[in-house]
Amino acid sequence: MLVLAPRPHRGLRRVLKALDQAATFRISLMSAGARTSSDSSDGTARPSVAVRRPSLGILIAVTALGPMALNIFIPSMPGMVAVFGTDYGTIQLTLTLYLFGVAIAQLFMGPLSDRFGRRPVLLAGIGLFLLGSLGAALAQSIETLIAARIVQAVGGCAGLVLGRAIVRDTHGREESASMIGYITMAMVVAPMLSPLLGGYLDHWFGWRSTFFTVLAVGAVVLGLAWLLLHETHHDRSISNGPLAMLQGFPILLRNAAFTGYVLNVSFTTAVFFAFLAGAPYIMVEIMDRPTNEYGLYFMFMATSYMAGNFLSGRLSTRIGADRMILTGSLLALASVGLLAGVALTTEMTPLLLFAPVMLGGLGNGLSLPSATASAISIRPDLAGTASGLTGFLQMMVGALATLLVGRLQDDTVFPMVAVMTSGAIIAFLGYGLARATLASRAAAAASPAAD
């Protein structure tokens, strides 16, 4: 006798059908993922596997943690001299070593995420950030505070590196430039506003409250990242072992297109850092203006940079990353040219000092997101390593620019202008190197097809 199996409930049949379709779709994605890559028209590779895209809000949150923690306690620093019974130079180490911690840790966060995935490394980094924040809040000596700040910096840099890498995992080059533009804008806002919050907290609750606030914000971000961020990197091509994980560095540095884009990113940043190093001395010491007036003018310059970031976010997908880099680099050259012309022909005033640099800030805001996205798009399988290496070189070249301005500083604007001009020229040449390399590769790839 034929026994008929009971028919599934209609709702269950729908669920089973949906699961079957999902499985079929996933198999098709995996098959497509095996065919990656560098088949884009501009020579940069596209993401190999379709992954779930995180929201822009959570990427901004994880990226802004480090910059927020950098500046929030600056208003408390003068009072901490008496608290710890030390000198101001020692207190400044909590800022200086934080910057070095961020720079150096970027070299390792990227390769670790390429090997183990973005999500676990990011969550571990935020956890380390929380540990450093708690240590800083409870510190009873300046040595403990400095050590806690270094731990905080290492953990906080995970968001800086992996925010960019996650964007590249889930978006093409132009879309990455757009997303990074918005993220960079938030990175500028965070260190600008955090001292205001820090000053209020220090006034009403004491300096420890700033670190407890950072701890609370970090805990919220960790919870959101745990719930909302999914793994975006599935192409684990890096072998096991600490040395093997670093093999991406020489691979990337031998790539002339990557090197060109990184030169653009690093020396565009150097122009900005050189101005930061020289402008306060010029305005306060040479022009004899009050420090609060410098702060007001600086806000205008920062606003122009954010405007460039905003326009980059809006326009990158429409006109392309390369046009954004070219436009921004040309504006930077025009900016330093105007500044040099003013310095050579007339007496410098605050308005004449800042107006040309506002034009350069707009240009930097336009070019940096696209140049960064282009650098980490060269090898999507090494996006984490590329992001970390780009960030490291960007910060190191910027730091060297500030050091050079400080060494050369006299009673004129010319040392600062010379360093800024050199940086703008090298940044433009770096972009030219990248474009020439990609054009040569595209021509070489097209010639066999023509034959």
XYZ file of C-alpha atoms in Angstrom:
451
model
C 0.000 0.000 0.000
C 1.360 3.409 -0.933
C 1.853 5.603 2.095
C 1.631 9.311 1.400
C 3.783 11.597 3.477
C 1.819 14.375 5.130
C 1.929 17.639 3.230
C 3.770 20.394 5.078
C 1.786 23.295 6.407
C 1.523 26.131 3.859
C 3.621 28.486 6.031
C 6.302 25.835 6.477
C 6.409 25.249 2.723
C 7.041 28.952 2.202
C 9.886 28.938 4.715
C 11.480 25.884 3.088
C 11.163 27.478 -0.334
C 12.770 30.684 0.909
C 15.648 28.756 2.473
C 16.189 26.858 -0.756
C 16.271 30.092 -2.754
C 18.682 31.639 -0.261
C 20.994 28.639 -0.492
C 20.926 28.777 -4.285
C 21.662 32.505 -4.198
C 24.581 32.013 -1.789
C 26.092 29.325 -4.010
C 25.879 31.680 -6.969
C 27.621 34.398 -4.945
C 30.411 32.033 -3.947
C 30.876 30.998 -7.555
C 30.992 34.610 -8.638
C 33.425 35.343 -5.826
C 35.913 32.927 -7.297
C 36.115 35.205 -10.299
C 37.358 38.425 -8.776
C 38.589 41.317 -9.539
C 40.841 43.461 -11.248
C 38.580 43.617 -14.232
C 37.462 47.154 -13.511
C 38.116 49.749 -16.132
C 40.469 51.746 -13.973
C 42.724 48.866 -13.105
C 41.641 48.615 -9.490
C 40.041 45.451 -8.229
C 36.474 45.145 -7.046
C 35.284 43.257 -3.958
C 35.219 39.550 -4.732
C 32.305 38.420 -2.566
C 29.005 40.152 -1.985
C 28.685 40.834 1.731
C 26.211 42.543 3.995
C 26.926 46.263 4.088
C 27.089 47.929 7.509
C 25.349 51.245 8.068
C 27.285 54.469 7.656
C 26.387 55.407 11.243
C 28.146 52.445 12.864
C 31.245 52.972 10.690
C 31.376 56.619 11.758
C 30.998 55.583 15.405
C 33.866 53.074 15.417
C 36.101 55.440 13.443
C 35.461 58.482 15.651
C 36.374 56.756 18.943
C 40.125 57.273 18.576
C 40.002 60.943 17.470
C 37.491 61.737 20.235
C 39.727 60.219 22.923
C 42.756 62.076 21.553
C 41.467 65.570 22.344
C 38.739 65.283 24.976
C 41.061 65.686 27.953
C 43.211 68.522 26.533
C 41.383 71.162 28.660
C 42.309 69.109 31.749
C 46.039 68.988 30.988
C 47.129 72.223 32.740
C 45.384 71.191 35.966
C 46.907 67.708 35.839
C 50.360 69.208 36.436
C 49.391 69.882 40.054
C 47.415 66.638 40.396
C 50.408 64.449 39.544
C 53.139 66.808 40.791
C 54.987 66.894 37.473
C 55.800 69.350 34.681
C 53.708 70.183 31.641
C 56.166 68.518 29.268
C 55.562 65.184 30.977
C 51.794 65.699 30.816
C 52.145 66.348 27.070
C 53.509 62.817 26.669
C 49.937 61.584 27.153
C 49.194 63.307 23.848
C 52.443 62.675 21.970
C 52.675 58.971 22.792
C 49.003 58.541 21.954
C 49.760 59.771 18.422
C 52.760 57.460 18.074
C 50.698 54.568 19.425
C 48.018 55.143 16.807
C 50.587 55.420 14.013
C 52.527 52.262 14.859
C 49.509 50.115 15.751
C 48.009 50.762 12.316
C 50.802 48.669 10.819
C 49.550 45.606 12.683
C 45.774 46.109 12.795
C 45.505 45.893 9.019
C 47.418 42.617 8.514
C 45.676 41.055 11.528
C 42.293 41.857 10.014
C 43.353 40.451 6.639
C 44.301 37.215 8.391
C 41.574 36.831 11.038
C 38.767 39.016 9.683
C 37.581 42.570 10.300
C 34.958 41.824 12.964
C 37.070 39.976 15.584
C 39.995 42.378 15.287
C 37.711 45.416 15.501
C 35.849 44.081 18.536
C 39.133 43.179 20.242
C 40.485 46.649 19.456
C 37.465 48.381 20.985
C 37.799 46.110 24.021
C 41.432 47.194 24.370
C 40.301 50.804 24.014
C 37.880 50.308 26.912
C 40.644 48.779 29.033
C 42.909 51.766 28.363
C 40.094 54.222 29.107
C 39.369 52.527 32.432
C 43.065 52.521 33.316
C 43.314 56.241 32.525
C 40.228 57.048 34.593
C 41.629 55.198 37.620
C 45.303 56.230 37.217
C 47.053 57.263 40.431
C 50.367 58.240 38.802
C 51.462 59.942 35.615
C 53.296 56.767 34.538
C 50.075 54.763 34.795
C 48.173 57.429 32.883
C 50.729 57.448 30.060
C 50.683 53.644 29.836
C 46.879 53.625 29.805
C 46.840 56.228 27.037
C 49.107 54.063 24.891
C 46.765 51.092 25.380
C 43.829 53.350 24.557
C 45.570 54.528 21.374
C 46.360 51.005 20.163
C 42.756 49.936 20.663
C 41.286 53.127 19.236
C 43.242 52.859 16.008
C 41.351 49.659 15.130
C 38.347 51.745 14.143
C 40.471 54.106 12.050
C 42.029 51.277 10.049
C 39.150 48.844 9.815
C 36.465 51.427 9.140
C 38.193 52.168 5.823
C 38.865 48.486 5.137
C 35.218 47.526 5.747
C 34.093 50.260 3.374
C 36.402 48.845 0.697
C 35.199 45.293 1.350
C 31.624 46.305 0.635
C 31.882 49.050 -1.993
C 33.584 49.813 -5.289
C 36.256 52.500 -5.553
C 33.989 55.491 -6.267
C 31.472 54.405 -3.636
C 34.329 53.888 -1.173
C 35.533 57.426 -1.810
C 32.032 58.734 -1.129
C 31.681 56.764 2.120
C 35.187 57.677 3.312
C 34.368 61.332 2.632
C 31.496 61.227 5.103
C 33.535 59.217 7.620
C 36.436 61.674 7.383
C 34.062 64.563 7.984
C 32.973 62.890 11.220
C 36.626 62.301 12.147
C 37.206 66.053 11.874
C 34.120 66.936 13.907
C 34.978 64.528 16.757
C 38.338 66.088 17.744
C 36.916 69.584 17.202
C 33.950 69.128 19.547
C 35.451 66.758 22.114
C 37.558 69.484 23.836
C 34.361 71.480 24.377
C 32.777 68.475 26.078
C 35.995 67.764 27.960
C 36.194 71.313 29.283
C 32.647 71.123 30.617
C 33.240 67.734 32.242
C 36.504 68.864 33.819
C 34.913 72.020 35.211
C 31.966 70.266 36.831
C 33.187 66.756 37.597
C 37.002 66.716 37.404
C 39.476 65.308 34.905
C 38.649 61.654 35.566
C 35.119 62.224 34.285
C 36.471 62.737 30.761
C 37.877 59.216 30.674
C 34.776 57.713 32.288
C 32.738 59.429 29.550
C 35.006 57.981 26.866
C 34.643 54.587 28.555
C 30.838 54.837 28.452
C 30.786 55.932 24.809
C 33.193 53.134 23.893
C 31.006 50.563 25.649
C 27.970 51.707 23.657
C 29.946 51.544 20.403
C 31.207 48.060 21.283
C 27.643 46.893 21.864
C 26.462 48.377 18.577
C 29.403 46.868 16.696
C 28.731 43.458 18.266
C 25.088 43.571 17.189
C 25.273 45.343 13.832
C 28.664 44.633 12.256
C 29.035 41.399 10.302
C 32.219 39.972 8.828
C 33.006 41.594 5.487
C 36.370 40.036 4.606
C 36.248 36.458 3.338
C 39.318 36.317 1.077
C 41.914 35.169 3.644
C 44.927 34.862 1.352
C 47.532 35.643 4.020
C 49.328 32.632 5.502
C 49.668 31.834 9.189
C 52.466 33.264 11.286
C 53.396 36.816 12.291
C 55.985 37.279 9.557
C 53.688 35.895 6.883
C 50.965 38.333 7.910
C 53.344 41.203 7.151
C 54.126 39.981 3.642
C 51.562 42.408 2.265
C 53.777 45.421 2.977
C 56.437 44.733 0.319
C 53.751 43.566 -2.112
C 51.971 46.902 -1.799
C 55.083 49.081 -1.762
C 56.321 47.452 -4.973
C 53.063 48.467 -6.632
C 53.683 51.859 -8.241
C 49.979 52.717 -8.344
C 49.618 52.124 -4.602
C 52.798 54.094 -3.916
C 51.544 57.004 -6.007
C 48.211 57.209 -4.239
C 49.882 56.928 -0.825
C 52.277 59.741 -1.747
C 49.247 61.860 -2.554
C 47.533 60.994 0.732
C 50.650 61.460 2.872
C 51.898 64.737 1.419
C 48.425 66.246 1.173
C 48.231 65.590 4.906
C 51.738 67.028 5.339
C 50.553 70.345 3.875
C 47.875 70.555 6.561
C 50.219 69.475 9.375
C 52.861 71.991 8.296
C 50.292 74.753 8.589
C 49.225 73.510 12.020
C 52.858 73.630 13.137
C 53.641 77.098 11.793
C 50.437 79.138 11.898
C 50.095 79.520 15.703
C 53.650 80.879 15.985
C 53.153 83.218 13.018
C 49.876 84.604 14.296
C 50.616 84.826 18.029
C 54.347 85.625 18.040
C 54.948 87.412 14.728
C 51.578 89.156 14.295
C 51.062 89.553 18.064
C 47.437 88.363 17.938
C 45.598 86.658 20.843
C 45.285 82.878 20.887
C 41.480 82.970 20.843
C 41.615 84.812 17.516
C 43.736 82.008 16.098
C 41.143 79.510 17.311
C 38.399 81.420 15.510
C 40.275 81.467 12.204
C 41.160 77.808 12.604
C 37.462 76.960 12.863
C 36.926 78.542 9.438
C 39.719 76.434 7.956
C 38.353 73.248 9.535
C 34.916 74.098 8.153
C 36.324 74.395 4.627
C 37.946 70.974 5.028
C 34.652 69.463 6.169
C 32.925 71.104 3.208
C 35.398 69.329 0.928
C 34.649 66.021 2.667
C 30.930 66.594 2.235
C 31.312 67.406 -1.464
C 33.514 64.344 -1.872
C 30.768 62.207 -0.383
C 28.202 63.716 -2.732
C 30.227 63.836 -5.947
C 32.679 60.913 -5.962
C 30.202 58.425 -7.399
C 29.140 60.922 -10.078
C 32.411 62.245 -11.430
C 34.845 59.539 -10.296
C 37.613 59.304 -7.728
C 40.406 60.379 -10.075
C 38.747 63.662 -10.965
C 38.209 64.350 -7.279
C 41.910 63.755 -6.564
C 42.989 65.899 -9.508
C 40.653 68.756 -8.562
C 41.692 68.666 -4.910
C 45.405 68.498 -5.731
C 45.137 71.460 -8.113
C 43.285 73.483 -5.475
C 46.054 72.660 -2.985
C 48.693 73.856 -5.455
C 46.714 77.049 -6.084
C 46.406 77.555 -2.337
C 50.131 77.381 -1.598
C 50.837 79.471 -4.701
C 48.543 82.226 -3.454
C 50.052 82.018 0.020
C 53.581 82.306 -1.374
C 52.543 85.232 -3.565
C 51.033 87.076 -0.610
C 54.120 86.410 1.516
C 56.411 87.797 -1.186
C 54.406 90.903 -2.083
C 52.672 92.281 1.000
C 52.595 92.281 4.777
C 50.887 89.191 6.147
C 47.629 89.548 8.090
C 45.449 86.839 9.659
C 42.958 87.062 6.811
C 45.688 86.855 4.160
C 47.199 83.905 6.030
C 44.014 81.875 6.373
C 42.074 82.719 3.192
C 44.412 80.834 0.802
C 44.646 77.926 3.237
C 40.845 77.669 3.352
C 41.004 77.023 -0.397
C 43.611 74.346 0.267
C 41.450 72.865 3.025
C 38.600 72.529 0.554
C 40.954 70.819 -1.895
C 42.317 68.451 0.738
C 38.788 67.537 1.758
C 37.987 66.718 -1.860
C 41.081 64.652 -2.631
C 41.928 62.745 0.560
C 38.884 60.410 0.677
C 39.272 59.487 -2.994
C 43.043 59.031 -2.765
C 42.640 56.864 0.337
C 39.928 54.770 -1.306
C 42.086 54.387 -4.420
C 45.098 53.228 -2.402
C 43.178 50.499 -0.586
C 41.391 49.481 -3.808
C 44.568 48.326 -5.541
C 44.486 44.956 -3.746
C 41.104 44.239 -2.060
C 42.513 41.023 -0.569
C 45.022 43.232 1.287
C 42.621 46.081 2.054
C 43.308 45.919 5.793
C 47.076 45.946 5.289
C 46.766 48.764 2.745
C 44.587 50.802 5.103
C 47.029 50.365 7.987
C 50.101 51.136 5.889
C 48.419 54.184 4.363
C 47.448 55.486 7.790
C 50.929 54.887 9.195
C 52.710 56.690 6.347
C 50.142 59.490 6.403
C 50.744 60.160 10.092
C 54.520 59.752 9.908
C 54.935 62.117 6.949
C 52.636 64.605 8.664
C 54.680 64.384 11.866
C 57.919 64.900 9.916
C 56.403 67.991 8.287
C 55.645 69.501 11.695
C 59.165 68.674 12.871
C 60.681 70.299 9.780
C 58.652 73.486 10.212
C 59.702 73.666 13.854
C 63.376 73.234 12.956
C 63.302 75.851 10.189
C 61.046 78.381 11.906
C 62.321 81.970 11.970
C 60.506 85.289 12.205
C 58.909 84.929 8.768
C 56.255 82.765 7.118
C 58.662 81.366 4.536
C 59.740 78.110 6.274
C 56.102 77.068 6.677
C 55.217 78.114 3.125
C 58.229 76.232 1.722
C 57.257 72.976 3.463
C 53.607 73.374 2.411
C 54.579 74.051 -1.208
C 56.904 71.045 -1.335
C 54.171 68.821 0.074
C 51.579 70.001 -2.446
C 53.964 69.401 -5.364
C 54.916 65.881 -4.204
C 51.240 65.035 -3.640
C 50.408 66.090 -7.196
C 53.335 64.100 -8.620
C 52.227 61.060 -6.614
C 48.806 61.206 -8.229
C 50.490 61.479 -11.632
C 52.563 58.359 -10.887
C 49.460 56.382 -9.929
C 47.492 57.392 -13.008
C 50.414 56.778 -15.376
C 50.945 53.310 -13.884
C 47.284 52.325 -14.197
C 47.069 53.719 -17.736
C 50.152 51.728 -18.741
C 48.661 48.537 -17.301
C 45.354 49.137 -19.046
C 47.147 49.643 -22.363
C 49.217 46.490 -21.850
C 46.091 44.492 -21.032
C 44.299 45.819 -24.112
C 47.123 45.152 -26.594
C 46.847 41.311 -26.628
C 43.110 41.623 -27.188
C 43.727 43.928 -30.131
C 46.115 41.412 -31.658
